[in-house]
Amino acid sequence: MSTTAPVAEKAAAAKRPKRYSRRVVVGLSGRYLTLCLMLVVLVGPIVWQFLTSLKGRGESVYEGVLPSDPTLDNYARVADAFPLFQYVGNTLIVAALAITSNCLFAAMGGYALSRAGWRGRKTVFTVLIATLMFPFESVMISMFLTVREMGLVDTLVGVWLPGAVSVLNLMIMRAAFLAVPKEVEEAAVLDGANEWQRFRRVFVPSAKGALAVVCITSFMGAWDDFLWPLIVLTNSDNYTLQLGLKTLAGATTVNDQRLIAAGAMAALLPMLLLFFALQRYFFRGVGEGAIKT
Amino acid sequence: MAQIAGTDRGAATVAKGADRVPGPPGARETRRLKKELGQESGLVHRRWWTPYLFLLPGLVLVVLFSLWPFINTVILSLTDAQILRGGGFVGLDNYVRALGDDTFWLALVNSVVYTVVVVPCLVFLPLALAVLVQKKIPGIGFFRSAFYTPVIASAVVVGLMWQWILRSDGLVNTVFEKLRLVSEPVPFLTDSTMLLVSAMIVTVWKGLGYYMVFYLAALGNVPTSLYEAAAIDGAGPVRRFFSITVPTVKPMMLLVGTLSAISALRVFTEIYILGGESGGPGGDSRTLPFLIRQVGLGFAGETGYAAAISILLFLLTLVFSVLGHRLSKGDES
């Protein structure tokens, strides 16, 4: 066996170059073909929705993929059909609150959790992890009662407050602060920095990437969420974008797919832009809380 | 909020999984000890309450909107409370009532069937997708990002999109009719079973890119030398996939299985958008979260009964967590 192997290999090597490259070409084109197929499956519906939103009123929604006469008319009309800008404004208020509170409180809490040697650290950590076990849907009724007790039903603050700090974000910040070398902290102590100064000047600047992840997850949560706003908000003046979109689609007066497509695109495009601009943070967010808790 | 809670839920399980998966054993322990020694060696001093000051806002919020609601749900489930009045203690009556309630059983069966169908799809398809985009060929970054776009779209946007595709006069039915595959439109959204199937399709479609990222991370850990060795030994691509890739990503498969099971049990928005507020024709496509909201809220909301269903939903998610945990543990030994 061991004596025949080199011989066989030599023979194969002589034949290889041509066959090998053809196999690569076939394999590669097969791969690209499959990739394109998956692209059609996963992105096709979104692109189609976008193209539909550009179709004029006279054009059939189903016939032909490309709009024959692209127009932004539907986007103007959708703003008339429902208070789009008000809903976007409401959503942005919730998102701004969520980003601020999550960054601030998660950073502070994560800092405390990352520091060793204080009483109760383990208990606090265990309690926080335990709360991750409760699916939102199984506590939403009680959550609603709490928010009602606080007089926050039908307010944007009521939409924001329960998500004001997420435990996942606490853990992301904790992991980031754990990575700060002890020597850096000690150097700051020697320079006479107090605890808050160390947190603010040494730790926070070293965890910018993690903060970006927290910002993005908070924004995405506020922008995309549906069920909780649906429970808290009753007056349509206070609706967030997703709620408004559902109402628009459900309204019998609006039976125009181009209009609904325009509304959906208005809700999707900002997220898409953000994603393509900052995608490494999106992907990091998936891994981050996952690996280093 | 639901979104945030969703990722939260994931992280806990991920965290537990990750503790065991990578890294040398005891690395965390060593790190912790080192930190504590640093503390004892005495440069960094702090009062015992300083960490609590830092934790205060976060802790208050978590207690108020996570821990307390859970405790309160347990308490409420033992009372006959309604949305507009408190209730008296009724013991396990709500649970007994659920067991005899056809609506509850239907929702339970819907949720479980949903999970059982969706989970295998979300365990295997994203793995295939990850293998497909793993190889660094020109333009692959674009494909990876593009495959992730359904993940960042909101459930409402995705739901509206698919509603339009699956409607009786929608894209799929139009195509089917043109090809003369069907004599009348397929009732994707108007038949309760078909509605569930449609919602499953949407869930899988939206989840593919998300779990693909998990698998990409896991696939990065497979040493290429293993593949090379196997190739030299004459193993073809299929063989290499099953005898090298699959065993290496098995812990990740268990993790993805657990995560996708829990999110499948929590499905609400897809069905709400596709099937309307009642939850499909006659409300027959309702899942447990759907039922909880319908029973517990509104002017006649029976908070006590809804709380009992909530606890049952929680226990169901717990079963899947424990199962995933057990399986991965057994795998290790």
PDB file of C-alpha atoms in Angstrom, chain A residues 34-128:
ATOM      1  CA  THR A  34     -27.611  27.929  -5.907  1.00  0.00           C
ATOM      2  CA  LEU A  35     -26.674  31.249  -4.337  1.00  0.00           C
ATOM      3  CA  CYS A  36     -28.724  33.128  -6.909  1.00  0.00           C
ATOM      4  CA  LEU A  37     -31.640  30.771  -6.401  1.00  0.00           C
ATOM      5  CA  MET A  38     -31.566  31.439  -2.667  1.00  0.00           C
ATOM      6  CA  LEU A  39     -31.285  35.133  -3.411  1.00  0.00           C
ATOM      7  CA  VAL A  40     -34.521  34.968  -5.372  1.00  0.00           C
ATOM      8  CA  VAL A  41     -36.220  33.060  -2.557  1.00  0.00           C
ATOM      9  CA  LEU A  42     -35.024  35.241   0.313  1.00  0.00           C
ATOM     10  CA  VAL A  43     -34.745  38.686  -1.227  1.00  0.00           C
ATOM     11  CA  GLY A  44     -37.075  38.336  -4.206  1.00  0.00           C
ATOM     12  CA  PRO A  45     -40.260  39.055  -2.237  1.00  0.00           C
ATOM     13  CA  ILE A  46     -38.727  42.202  -0.768  1.00  0.00           C
ATOM     14  CA  VAL A  47     -37.514  43.451  -4.147  1.00  0.00           C
ATOM     15  CA  TRP A  48     -40.854  42.663  -5.706  1.00  0.00           C
ATOM     16  CA  GLN A  49     -42.622  44.600  -2.952  1.00  0.00           C
ATOM     17  CA  PHE A  50     -40.309  47.532  -3.628  1.00  0.00           C
ATOM     18  CA  LEU A  51     -40.948  47.436  -7.370  1.00  0.00           C
ATOM     19  CA  THR A  52     -44.674  47.280  -6.746  1.00  0.00           C
ATOM     20  CA  SER A  53     -44.476  50.368  -4.593  1.00  0.00           C
ATOM     21  CA  LEU A  54     -43.118  52.172  -7.660  1.00  0.00           C
ATOM     22  CA  LYS A  55     -45.942  51.099  -9.951  1.00  0.00           C
ATOM     23  CA  GLY A  56     -48.394  53.674 -11.199  1.00  0.00           C
ATOM     24  CA  ARG A  57     -52.119  53.489 -10.574  1.00  0.00           C
ATOM     25  CA  GLY A  58     -52.956  52.351 -14.056  1.00  0.00           C
ATOM     26  CA  GLU A  59     -50.595  49.412 -13.939  1.00  0.00           C
ATOM     27  CA  SER A  60     -51.563  45.883 -12.947  1.00  0.00           C
ATOM     28  CA  VAL A  61     -50.011  44.781  -9.698  1.00  0.00           C
ATOM     29  CA  TYR A  62     -49.398  41.215 -10.797  1.00  0.00           C
ATOM     30  CA  GLU A  63     -48.448  41.515 -14.426  1.00  0.00           C
ATOM     31  CA  GLY A  64     -44.854  42.296 -15.118  1.00  0.00           C
ATOM     32  CA  VAL A  65     -42.268  42.605 -12.420  1.00  0.00           C
ATOM     33  CA  LEU A  66     -40.760  45.907 -13.465  1.00  0.00           C
ATOM     34  CA  PRO A  67     -42.900  49.018 -13.261  1.00  0.00           C
ATOM     35  CA  SER A  68     -43.332  50.382 -16.776  1.00  0.00           C
ATOM     36  CA  ASP A  69     -43.423  53.938 -15.545  1.00  0.00           C
ATOM     37  CA  PRO A  70     -41.737  54.147 -12.110  1.00  0.00           C
ATOM     38  CA  THR A  71     -43.244  56.761  -9.843  1.00  0.00           C
ATOM     39  CA  LEU A  72     -42.907  57.859  -6.221  1.00  0.00           C
ATOM     40  CA  ASP A  73     -46.562  58.796  -6.253  1.00  0.00           C
ATOM     41  CA  ASN A  74     -47.487  55.951  -3.880  1.00  0.00           C
ATOM     42  CA  TYR A  75     -45.164  57.271  -1.207  1.00  0.00           C
ATOM     43  CA  ALA A  76     -46.851  60.643  -1.370  1.00  0.00           C
ATOM     44  CA  ARG A  77     -50.241  58.965  -1.278  1.00  0.00           C
ATOM     45  CA  VAL A  78     -49.403  56.716   1.652  1.00  0.00           C
ATOM     46  CA  ALA A  79     -48.612  59.786   3.738  1.00  0.00           C
ATOM     47  CA  ASP A  80     -52.126  61.021   2.943  1.00  0.00           C
ATOM     48  CA  ALA A  81     -53.767  57.664   3.583  1.00  0.00           C
ATOM     49  CA  PHE A  82     -52.454  57.460   7.134  1.00  0.00           C
ATOM     50  CA  PRO A  83     -50.398  59.720   9.409  1.00  0.00           C
ATOM     51  CA  LEU A  84     -47.108  58.129   8.385  1.00  0.00           C
ATOM     52  CA  PHE A  85     -44.895  60.888   9.705  1.00  0.00           C
ATOM     53  CA  GLN A  86     -46.635  61.005  13.047  1.00  0.00           C
ATOM     54  CA  TYR A  87     -46.191  57.235  13.425  1.00  0.00           C
ATOM     55  CA  VAL A  88     -42.557  57.479  12.424  1.00  0.00           C
ATOM     56  CA  GLY A  89     -42.170  60.283  14.953  1.00  0.00           C
ATOM     57  CA  ASN A  90     -43.759  58.195  17.709  1.00  0.00           C
ATOM     58  CA  THR A  91     -41.512  55.268  16.861  1.00  0.00           C
ATOM     59  CA  LEU A  92     -38.444  57.477  16.866  1.00  0.00           C
ATOM     60  CA  ILE A  93     -39.342  58.807  20.316  1.00  0.00           C
ATOM     61  CA  VAL A  94     -39.572  55.264  21.670  1.00  0.00           C
ATOM     62  CA  ALA A  95     -36.373  54.302  19.851  1.00  0.00           C
ATOM     63  CA  ALA A  96     -34.448  57.320  21.160  1.00  0.00           C
ATOM     64  CA  LEU A  97     -35.552  56.590  24.722  1.00  0.00           C
ATOM     65  CA  ALA A  98     -34.700  52.909  24.341  1.00  0.00           C
ATOM     66  CA  ILE A  99     -31.243  53.586  22.915  1.00  0.00           C
ATOM     67  CA  THR A 100     -30.383  56.110  25.611  1.00  0.00           C
ATOM     68  CA  SER A 101     -31.600  54.043  28.518  1.00  0.00           C
ATOM     69  CA  ASN A 102     -30.147  50.801  27.241  1.00  0.00           C
ATOM     70  CA  CYS A 103     -26.713  52.266  26.583  1.00  0.00           C
ATOM     71  CA  LEU A 104     -26.563  54.083  29.892  1.00  0.00           C
ATOM     72  CA  PHE A 105     -28.072  51.508  32.232  1.00  0.00           C
ATOM     73  CA  ALA A 106     -26.597  48.469  30.505  1.00  0.00           C
ATOM     74  CA  ALA A 107     -23.149  50.040  30.586  1.00  0.00           C
ATOM     75  CA  MET A 108     -23.452  50.961  34.260  1.00  0.00           C
ATOM     76  CA  GLY A 109     -24.902  47.615  35.272  1.00  0.00           C
ATOM     77  CA  GLY A 110     -22.524  45.679  33.061  1.00  0.00           C
ATOM     78  CA  TYR A 111     -19.621  47.527  34.642  1.00  0.00           C
ATOM     79  CA  ALA A 112     -20.719  46.553  38.144  1.00  0.00           C
ATOM     80  CA  LEU A 113     -21.244  42.945  37.082  1.00  0.00           C
ATOM     81  CA  SER A 114     -17.802  42.782  35.510  1.00  0.00           C
ATOM     82  CA  ARG A 115     -16.033  43.947  38.680  1.00  0.00           C
ATOM     83  CA  ALA A 116     -15.071  41.236  41.115  1.00  0.00           C
ATOM     84  CA  GLY A 117     -15.211  41.007  44.828  1.00  0.00           C
ATOM     85  CA  TRP A 118     -18.456  42.475  46.000  1.00  0.00           C
ATOM     86  CA  ARG A 119     -21.122  40.845  48.087  1.00  0.00           C
ATOM     87  CA  GLY A 120     -24.143  39.495  46.264  1.00  0.00           C
ATOM     88  CA  ARG A 121     -22.566  39.542  42.839  1.00  0.00           C
ATOM     89  CA  LYS A 122     -23.362  35.928  42.198  1.00  0.00           C
ATOM     90  CA  THR A 123     -26.941  36.275  43.385  1.00  0.00           C
ATOM     91  CA  VAL A 124     -27.612  39.307  41.222  1.00  0.00           C
ATOM     92  CA  PHE A 125     -26.080  37.549  38.246  1.00  0.00           C
ATOM     93  CA  THR A 126     -28.190  34.438  38.791  1.00  0.00           C
ATOM     94  CA  VAL A 127     -31.387  36.462  39.126  1.00  0.00           C
ATOM     95  CA  LEU A 128     -30.642  38.330  35.907  1.00  0.00           C
TER      96      LEU A 128
END
